[in-house]
Amino acid sequence: MAAEPARTQLRVGRLVKAHGLKGALKLELYTDDPDGRFVPGATFTLQVPEASPWHGKSVTVREFRWMNSHPVLFIEDVNDRDAAESLVKAILWVDQDSEAVAEDDAWFDHQLVGLDVVREGQKVGRIARVDHFPAQDLLIVQRDGDDTEILVPFVKAIVPEVDVAGGRVIVTPPAGLFEDLAAEEPDVADDAASERDGGDSALDED
């Protein structure tokens, strides 16, 4: 079970792979200003499994650099590949109060939960929670009417607008995400049956 970050924290990166033999780690960025965020001395809270030796600990940046266009992080007291490997998949969080740079398009979970979900001017549900995964975040939307939970990828193409002050998010989902596609299948079957019955009737008339 992963450590639960405080609601007053912002996720800024994930350590994805050990790099070289001197403790470096390749970094997946969740911030628009990595050079300003990962400065030497910056400290981050770790989200790791409870079984990890890093559980409940923080890390401090020793150096941040770009290598072949990839962001690479060096952490204090992580000086070899084995130590770096023990941090792979760890997610880095920073306290809200310690933010030196304002983040664009970044919200805390508690700001999103409870917002109305609006599509084409119509409310279709409400955000029940936010699930964080390595590839992307998901908004778990409780659909109006039947309380079905819909998983909405929290990406700009599908969620182009978040209006916390207005209490809503605007969604432009692909076809079928909020519709019950299974309900349409009997109609297709009925049409096919109708055509078949019509053919049989024609044969009867002969």
PDB file of C-alpha atoms in Angstrom:
ATOM      1  CA  MET A   1       0.000   0.000   0.000  1.00  0.00           C
ATOM      2  CA  ALA A   2       1.405   3.378  -1.011  1.00  0.00           C
ATOM      3  CA  ALA A   3       1.990   6.183   1.436  1.00  0.00           C
ATOM      4  CA  GLU A   4      -0.854   8.687   1.314  1.00  0.00           C
ATOM      5  CA  PRO A   5       0.452  12.174   0.589  1.00  0.00           C
ATOM      6  CA  ALA A   6      -1.057  15.093   2.454  1.00  0.00           C
ATOM      7  CA  ARG A   7      -3.748  17.022   0.643  1.00  0.00           C
ATOM      8  CA  THR A   8      -1.600  20.157   0.887  1.00  0.00           C
ATOM      9  CA  GLN A   9       1.048  18.653  -1.362  1.00  0.00           C
ATOM     10  CA  LEU A  10       1.593  18.824  -5.102  1.00  0.00           C
ATOM     11  CA  ARG A  11       2.972  15.969  -7.185  1.00  0.00           C
ATOM     12  CA  VAL A  12       5.935  17.166  -9.273  1.00  0.00           C
ATOM     13  CA  GLY A  13       7.711  14.097 -10.647  1.00  0.00           C
ATOM     14  CA  ARG A  14       8.306  10.355 -10.701  1.00  0.00           C
ATOM     15  CA  LEU A  15      11.633   8.517 -10.645  1.00  0.00           C
ATOM     16  CA  VAL A  16      11.422   6.091 -13.556  1.00  0.00           C
ATOM     17  CA  LYS A  17      14.832   4.498 -14.094  1.00  0.00           C
ATOM     18  CA  ALA A  18      18.358   4.349 -12.696  1.00  0.00           C
ATOM     19  CA  HIS A  19      20.864   6.066 -14.986  1.00  0.00           C
ATOM     20  CA  GLY A  20      24.547   5.194 -14.985  1.00  0.00           C
ATOM     21  CA  LEU A  21      26.547   4.014 -11.985  1.00  0.00           C
ATOM     22  CA  LYS A  22      26.683   7.131  -9.809  1.00  0.00           C
ATOM     23  CA  GLY A  23      23.152   7.186  -8.414  1.00  0.00           C
ATOM     24  CA  ALA A  24      21.432   9.253 -11.110  1.00  0.00           C
ATOM     25  CA  LEU A  25      17.753   8.672 -11.882  1.00  0.00           C
ATOM     26  CA  LYS A  26      15.728   9.537 -14.962  1.00  0.00           C
ATOM     27  CA  LEU A  27      12.755  11.674 -14.057  1.00  0.00           C
ATOM     28  CA  GLU A  28       9.212  11.903 -15.388  1.00  0.00           C
ATOM     29  CA  LEU A  29       8.113  15.504 -14.961  1.00  0.00           C
ATOM     30  CA  TYR A  30       4.780  16.746 -13.653  1.00  0.00           C
ATOM     31  CA  THR A  31       5.882  20.378 -13.466  1.00  0.00           C
ATOM     32  CA  ASP A  32       6.191  23.125 -16.075  1.00  0.00           C
ATOM     33  CA  ASP A  33       9.388  24.522 -14.538  1.00  0.00           C
ATOM     34  CA  PRO A  34      11.744  21.639 -13.724  1.00  0.00           C
ATOM     35  CA  ASP A  35      14.860  23.838 -13.700  1.00  0.00           C
ATOM     36  CA  GLY A  36      13.263  26.071 -11.097  1.00  0.00           C
ATOM     37  CA  ARG A  37      11.711  23.231  -9.144  1.00  0.00           C
ATOM     38  CA  PHE A  38      14.614  20.749  -8.865  1.00  0.00           C
ATOM     39  CA  VAL A  39      17.293  23.112  -7.604  1.00  0.00           C
ATOM     40  CA  PRO A  40      20.091  21.832  -5.319  1.00  0.00           C
ATOM     41  CA  GLY A  41      18.783  21.625  -1.776  1.00  0.00           C
ATOM     42  CA  ALA A  42      15.118  21.227  -2.759  1.00  0.00           C
ATOM     43  CA  THR A  43      13.406  18.584  -0.615  1.00  0.00           C
ATOM     44  CA  PHE A  44      10.597  16.266  -1.687  1.00  0.00           C
ATOM     45  CA  THR A  45       8.344  13.843   0.136  1.00  0.00           C
ATOM     46  CA  LEU A  46       8.339  10.313  -1.281  1.00  0.00           C
ATOM     47  CA  GLN A  47       5.311   8.233  -2.177  1.00  0.00           C
ATOM     48  CA  VAL A  48       6.510   4.615  -2.100  1.00  0.00           C
ATOM     49  CA  PRO A  49       5.139   1.231  -0.965  1.00  0.00           C
ATOM     50  CA  GLU A  50       5.214   0.591   2.769  1.00  0.00           C
ATOM     51  CA  ALA A  51       7.736  -2.206   2.231  1.00  0.00           C
ATOM     52  CA  SER A  52      10.242   0.207   0.684  1.00  0.00           C
ATOM     53  CA  PRO A  53      13.211   1.306   2.836  1.00  0.00           C
ATOM     54  CA  TRP A  54      12.321   4.845   1.715  1.00  0.00           C
ATOM     55  CA  HIS A  55       8.813   4.741   3.170  1.00  0.00           C
ATOM     56  CA  GLY A  56       8.100   7.823   5.284  1.00  0.00           C
ATOM     57  CA  LYS A  57      11.285   9.565   4.149  1.00  0.00           C
ATOM     58  CA  SER A  58      12.166  12.612   2.072  1.00  0.00           C
ATOM     59  CA  VAL A  59      14.932  13.213  -0.462  1.00  0.00           C
ATOM     60  CA  THR A  60      17.041  16.267  -1.198  1.00  0.00           C
ATOM     61  CA  VAL A  61      18.259  17.272  -4.659  1.00  0.00           C
ATOM     62  CA  ARG A  62      22.004  17.220  -5.175  1.00  0.00           C
ATOM     63  CA  GLU A  63      21.939  18.081  -8.871  1.00  0.00           C
ATOM     64  CA  PHE A  64      19.480  18.282 -11.760  1.00  0.00           C
ATOM     65  CA  ARG A  65      20.596  18.145 -15.366  1.00  0.00           C
ATOM     66  CA  TRP A  66      19.441  17.315 -18.898  1.00  0.00           C
ATOM     67  CA  MET A  67      21.072  14.358 -20.642  1.00  0.00           C
ATOM     68  CA  ASN A  68      20.139  13.791 -24.280  1.00  0.00           C
ATOM     69  CA  SER A  69      16.989  15.851 -23.690  1.00  0.00           C
ATOM     70  CA  HIS A  70      15.998  13.635 -20.723  1.00  0.00           C
ATOM     71  CA  PRO A  71      15.721  15.110 -17.193  1.00  0.00           C
ATOM     72  CA  VAL A  72      18.062  13.379 -14.751  1.00  0.00           C
ATOM     73  CA  LEU A  73      18.117  13.828 -10.993  1.00  0.00           C
ATOM     74  CA  PHE A  74      20.948  13.280  -8.501  1.00  0.00           C
ATOM     75  CA  ILE A  75      19.847  12.872  -4.881  1.00  0.00           C
ATOM     76  CA  GLU A  76      21.900  13.388  -1.734  1.00  0.00           C
ATOM     77  CA  ASP A  77      23.166  10.129  -0.188  1.00  0.00           C
ATOM     78  CA  VAL A  78      22.239   8.165  -3.328  1.00  0.00           C
ATOM     79  CA  ASN A  79      25.680   7.501  -4.765  1.00  0.00           C
ATOM     80  CA  ASP A  80      25.467   4.238  -6.694  1.00  0.00           C
ATOM     81  CA  ARG A  81      23.168   2.340  -9.008  1.00  0.00           C
ATOM     82  CA  ASP A  82      21.856  -0.018  -6.314  1.00  0.00           C
ATOM     83  CA  ALA A  83      20.672   2.901  -4.196  1.00  0.00           C
ATOM     84  CA  ALA A  84      19.090   4.512  -7.248  1.00  0.00           C
ATOM     85  CA  GLU A  85      17.280   1.281  -8.144  1.00  0.00           C
ATOM     86  CA  SER A  86      15.641   1.277  -4.712  1.00  0.00           C
ATOM     87  CA  LEU A  87      13.955   4.573  -5.614  1.00  0.00           C
ATOM     88  CA  VAL A  88      12.573   3.584  -9.013  1.00  0.00           C
ATOM     89  CA  LYS A  89       8.816   4.312  -9.326  1.00  0.00           C
ATOM     90  CA  ALA A  90       8.857   6.682  -6.342  1.00  0.00           C
ATOM     91  CA  ILE A  91       6.629   9.747  -6.777  1.00  0.00           C
ATOM     92  CA  LEU A  92       7.908  13.126  -5.583  1.00  0.00           C
ATOM     93  CA  TRP A  93       5.619  15.539  -3.720  1.00  0.00           C
ATOM     94  CA  VAL A  94       6.278  19.075  -2.519  1.00  0.00           C
ATOM     95  CA  ASP A  95       4.500  20.997   0.225  1.00  0.00           C
ATOM     96  CA  GLN A  96       2.161  23.675  -1.073  1.00  0.00           C
ATOM     97  CA  ASP A  97       3.588  26.284   1.289  1.00  0.00           C
ATOM     98  CA  SER A  98       7.106  25.640   0.014  1.00  0.00           C
ATOM     99  CA  GLU A  99       6.252  26.218  -3.645  1.00  0.00           C
ATOM    100  CA  ALA A 100       8.644  28.691  -5.163  1.00  0.00           C
ATOM    101  CA  VAL A 101       6.998  28.598  -8.575  1.00  0.00           C
ATOM    102  CA  ALA A 102       3.282  28.670  -9.346  1.00  0.00           C
ATOM    103  CA  GLU A 103       2.199  25.669 -11.397  1.00  0.00           C
ATOM    104  CA  ASP A 104       0.005  26.017 -14.456  1.00  0.00           C
ATOM    105  CA  ASP A 105      -2.796  23.478 -14.873  1.00  0.00           C
ATOM    106  CA  ALA A 106      -2.132  21.934 -11.447  1.00  0.00           C
ATOM    107  CA  TRP A 107      -4.740  21.324  -8.776  1.00  0.00           C
ATOM    108  CA  PHE A 108      -4.939  19.519  -5.480  1.00  0.00           C
ATOM    109  CA  ASP A 109      -7.269  16.548  -5.192  1.00  0.00           C
ATOM    110  CA  HIS A 110      -9.476  18.280  -2.624  1.00  0.00           C
ATOM    111  CA  GLN A 111     -10.008  21.156  -5.078  1.00  0.00           C
ATOM    112  CA  LEU A 112     -11.338  18.780  -7.741  1.00  0.00           C
ATOM    113  CA  VAL A 113     -13.484  16.402  -5.686  1.00  0.00           C
ATOM    114  CA  GLY A 114     -17.114  17.514  -5.717  1.00  0.00           C
ATOM    115  CA  LEU A 115     -16.882  19.657  -8.868  1.00  0.00           C
ATOM    116  CA  ASP A 116     -19.690  19.295 -11.397  1.00  0.00           C
ATOM    117  CA  VAL A 117     -18.753  17.674 -14.705  1.00  0.00           C
ATOM    118  CA  VAL A 118     -20.285  19.517 -17.651  1.00  0.00           C
ATOM    119  CA  ARG A 119     -20.468  18.359 -21.267  1.00  0.00           C
ATOM    120  CA  GLU A 120     -21.980  20.507 -24.020  1.00  0.00           C
ATOM    121  CA  GLY A 121     -23.563  22.757 -21.411  1.00  0.00           C
ATOM    122  CA  GLN A 122     -25.219  19.904 -19.527  1.00  0.00           C
ATOM    123  CA  LYS A 123     -24.172  18.527 -16.132  1.00  0.00           C
ATOM    124  CA  VAL A 124     -23.443  14.814 -16.498  1.00  0.00           C
ATOM    125  CA  GLY A 125     -21.984  14.001 -13.098  1.00  0.00           C
ATOM    126  CA  ARG A 126     -19.706  14.977 -10.258  1.00  0.00           C
ATOM    127  CA  ILE A 127     -16.041  14.195  -9.475  1.00  0.00           C
ATOM    128  CA  ALA A 128     -15.969  11.561  -6.714  1.00  0.00           C
ATOM    129  CA  ARG A 129     -12.191  11.218  -6.429  1.00  0.00           C
ATOM    130  CA  VAL A 130      -8.900  11.449  -8.307  1.00  0.00           C
ATOM    131  CA  ASP A 131      -6.765   8.363  -8.916  1.00  0.00           C
ATOM    132  CA  HIS A 132      -3.048   8.836  -9.611  1.00  0.00           C
ATOM    133  CA  PHE A 133      -1.216   6.442 -11.912  1.00  0.00           C
ATOM    134  CA  PRO A 134       2.282   6.588 -13.424  1.00  0.00           C
ATOM    135  CA  ALA A 135       1.025   7.203 -16.957  1.00  0.00           C
ATOM    136  CA  GLN A 136      -1.710   9.729 -16.124  1.00  0.00           C
ATOM    137  CA  ASP A 137      -4.299  10.795 -13.572  1.00  0.00           C
ATOM    138  CA  LEU A 138      -7.936   9.714 -13.755  1.00  0.00           C
ATOM    139  CA  LEU A 139     -10.968  11.676 -12.653  1.00  0.00           C
ATOM    140  CA  ILE A 140     -13.506   9.264 -11.193  1.00  0.00           C
ATOM    141  CA  VAL A 141     -16.853  10.773 -12.142  1.00  0.00           C
ATOM    142  CA  GLN A 142     -20.092   9.665 -10.522  1.00  0.00           C
ATOM    143  CA  ARG A 143     -22.603   9.863 -13.347  1.00  0.00           C
ATOM    144  CA  ASP A 144     -25.958  11.518 -12.696  1.00  0.00           C
ATOM    145  CA  GLY A 145     -28.976   9.253 -12.672  1.00  0.00           C
ATOM    146  CA  ASP A 146     -27.497   5.871 -11.827  1.00  0.00           C
ATOM    147  CA  ASP A 147     -24.343   6.758  -9.834  1.00  0.00           C
ATOM    148  CA  THR A 148     -22.175   4.774 -12.269  1.00  0.00           C
ATOM    149  CA  GLU A 149     -18.471   5.612 -11.941  1.00  0.00           C
ATOM    150  CA  ILE A 150     -16.846   6.809 -15.166  1.00  0.00           C
ATOM    151  CA  LEU A 151     -13.051   6.926 -15.493  1.00  0.00           C
ATOM    152  CA  VAL A 152     -12.052  10.113 -17.303  1.00  0.00           C
ATOM    153  CA  PRO A 153      -8.379  10.613 -18.270  1.00  0.00           C
ATOM    154  CA  PHE A 154      -7.290  13.943 -16.787  1.00  0.00           C
ATOM    155  CA  VAL A 155      -5.685  15.292 -19.949  1.00  0.00           C
ATOM    156  CA  LYS A 156      -6.167  18.612 -21.750  1.00  0.00           C
ATOM    157  CA  ALA A 157      -7.810  17.019 -24.793  1.00  0.00           C
ATOM    158  CA  ILE A 158     -10.625  15.545 -22.682  1.00  0.00           C
ATOM    159  CA  VAL A 159     -10.746  18.026 -19.776  1.00  0.00           C
ATOM    160  CA  PRO A 160      -9.978  21.370 -21.453  1.00  0.00           C
ATOM    161  CA  GLU A 161     -11.207  23.564 -18.590  1.00  0.00           C
ATOM    162  CA  VAL A 162     -11.138  23.373 -14.800  1.00  0.00           C
ATOM    163  CA  ASP A 163     -13.097  26.142 -13.080  1.00  0.00           C
ATOM    164  CA  VAL A 164     -12.612  25.600  -9.367  1.00  0.00           C
ATOM    165  CA  ALA A 165     -14.191  28.942  -8.473  1.00  0.00           C
ATOM    166  CA  GLY A 166     -17.207  28.114 -10.636  1.00  0.00           C
ATOM    167  CA  GLY A 167     -17.472  24.610  -9.196  1.00  0.00           C
ATOM    168  CA  ARG A 168     -17.178  22.737 -12.471  1.00  0.00           C
ATOM    169  CA  VAL A 169     -14.954  21.092 -15.042  1.00  0.00           C
ATOM    170  CA  ILE A 170     -15.706  21.062 -18.771  1.00  0.00           C
ATOM    171  CA  VAL A 171     -15.226  17.735 -20.548  1.00  0.00           C
ATOM    172  CA  THR A 172     -15.089  16.860 -24.250  1.00  0.00           C
ATOM    173  CA  PRO A 173     -14.994  13.060 -24.001  1.00  0.00           C
ATOM    174  CA  PRO A 174     -14.810  10.634 -26.918  1.00  0.00           C
ATOM    175  CA  ALA A 175     -18.092   9.096 -28.019  1.00  0.00           C
ATOM    176  CA  GLY A 176     -19.344   6.422 -25.662  1.00  0.00           C
ATOM    177  CA  LEU A 177     -17.521   7.482 -22.507  1.00  0.00           C
ATOM    178  CA  PHE A 178     -20.699   8.701 -20.793  1.00  0.00           C
ATOM    179  CA  GLU A 179     -23.235   6.800 -22.878  1.00  0.00           C
ATOM    180  CA  ASP A 180     -24.422   3.292 -22.124  1.00  0.00           C
ATOM    181  CA  LEU A 181     -23.352   1.708 -25.368  1.00  0.00           C
ATOM    182  CA  ALA A 182     -24.660  -1.670 -24.300  1.00  0.00           C
ATOM    183  CA  ALA A 183     -28.175  -0.243 -24.283  1.00  0.00           C
ATOM    184  CA  GLU A 184     -27.908   0.443 -27.999  1.00  0.00           C
ATOM    185  CA  GLU A 185     -27.089  -3.118 -28.912  1.00  0.00           C
ATOM    186  CA  PRO A 186     -30.686  -4.491 -28.589  1.00  0.00           C
ATOM    187  CA  ASP A 187     -31.849  -1.851 -31.069  1.00  0.00           C
ATOM    188  CA  VAL A 188     -29.415  -3.215 -33.614  1.00  0.00           C
ATOM    189  CA  ALA A 189     -30.588  -6.724 -32.864  1.00  0.00           C
ATOM    190  CA  ASP A 190     -34.234  -5.641 -33.149  1.00  0.00           C
ATOM    191  CA  ASP A 191     -33.566  -4.045 -36.526  1.00  0.00           C
ATOM    192  CA  ALA A 192     -31.945  -7.217 -37.756  1.00  0.00           C
ATOM    193  CA  ALA A 193     -34.869  -9.268 -36.462  1.00  0.00           C
ATOM    194  CA  SER A 194     -37.337  -6.914 -38.100  1.00  0.00           C
ATOM    195  CA  GLU A 195     -35.592  -7.231 -41.450  1.00  0.00           C
ATOM    196  CA  ARG A 196     -35.553 -11.007 -41.074  1.00  0.00           C
ATOM    197  CA  ASP A 197     -39.235 -11.145 -40.197  1.00  0.00           C
ATOM    198  CA  GLY A 198     -40.047  -8.933 -43.132  1.00  0.00           C
ATOM    199  CA  GLY A 199     -38.242 -11.313 -45.444  1.00  0.00           C
ATOM    200  CA  ASP A 200     -40.140 -14.274 -44.029  1.00  0.00           C
ATOM    201  CA  SER A 201     -43.464 -12.496 -44.599  1.00  0.00           C
ATOM    202  CA  ALA A 202     -42.611 -11.900 -48.202  1.00  0.00           C
ATOM    203  CA  LEU A 203     -41.934 -15.602 -48.625  1.00  0.00           C
ATOM    204  CA  ASP A 204     -45.277 -16.427 -46.944  1.00  0.00           C
ATOM    205  CA  GLU A 205     -47.139 -14.237 -49.438  1.00  0.00           C
ATOM    206  CA  ASP A 206     -45.699 -16.232 -52.290  1.00  0.00           C
TER     207      ASP A 206
END
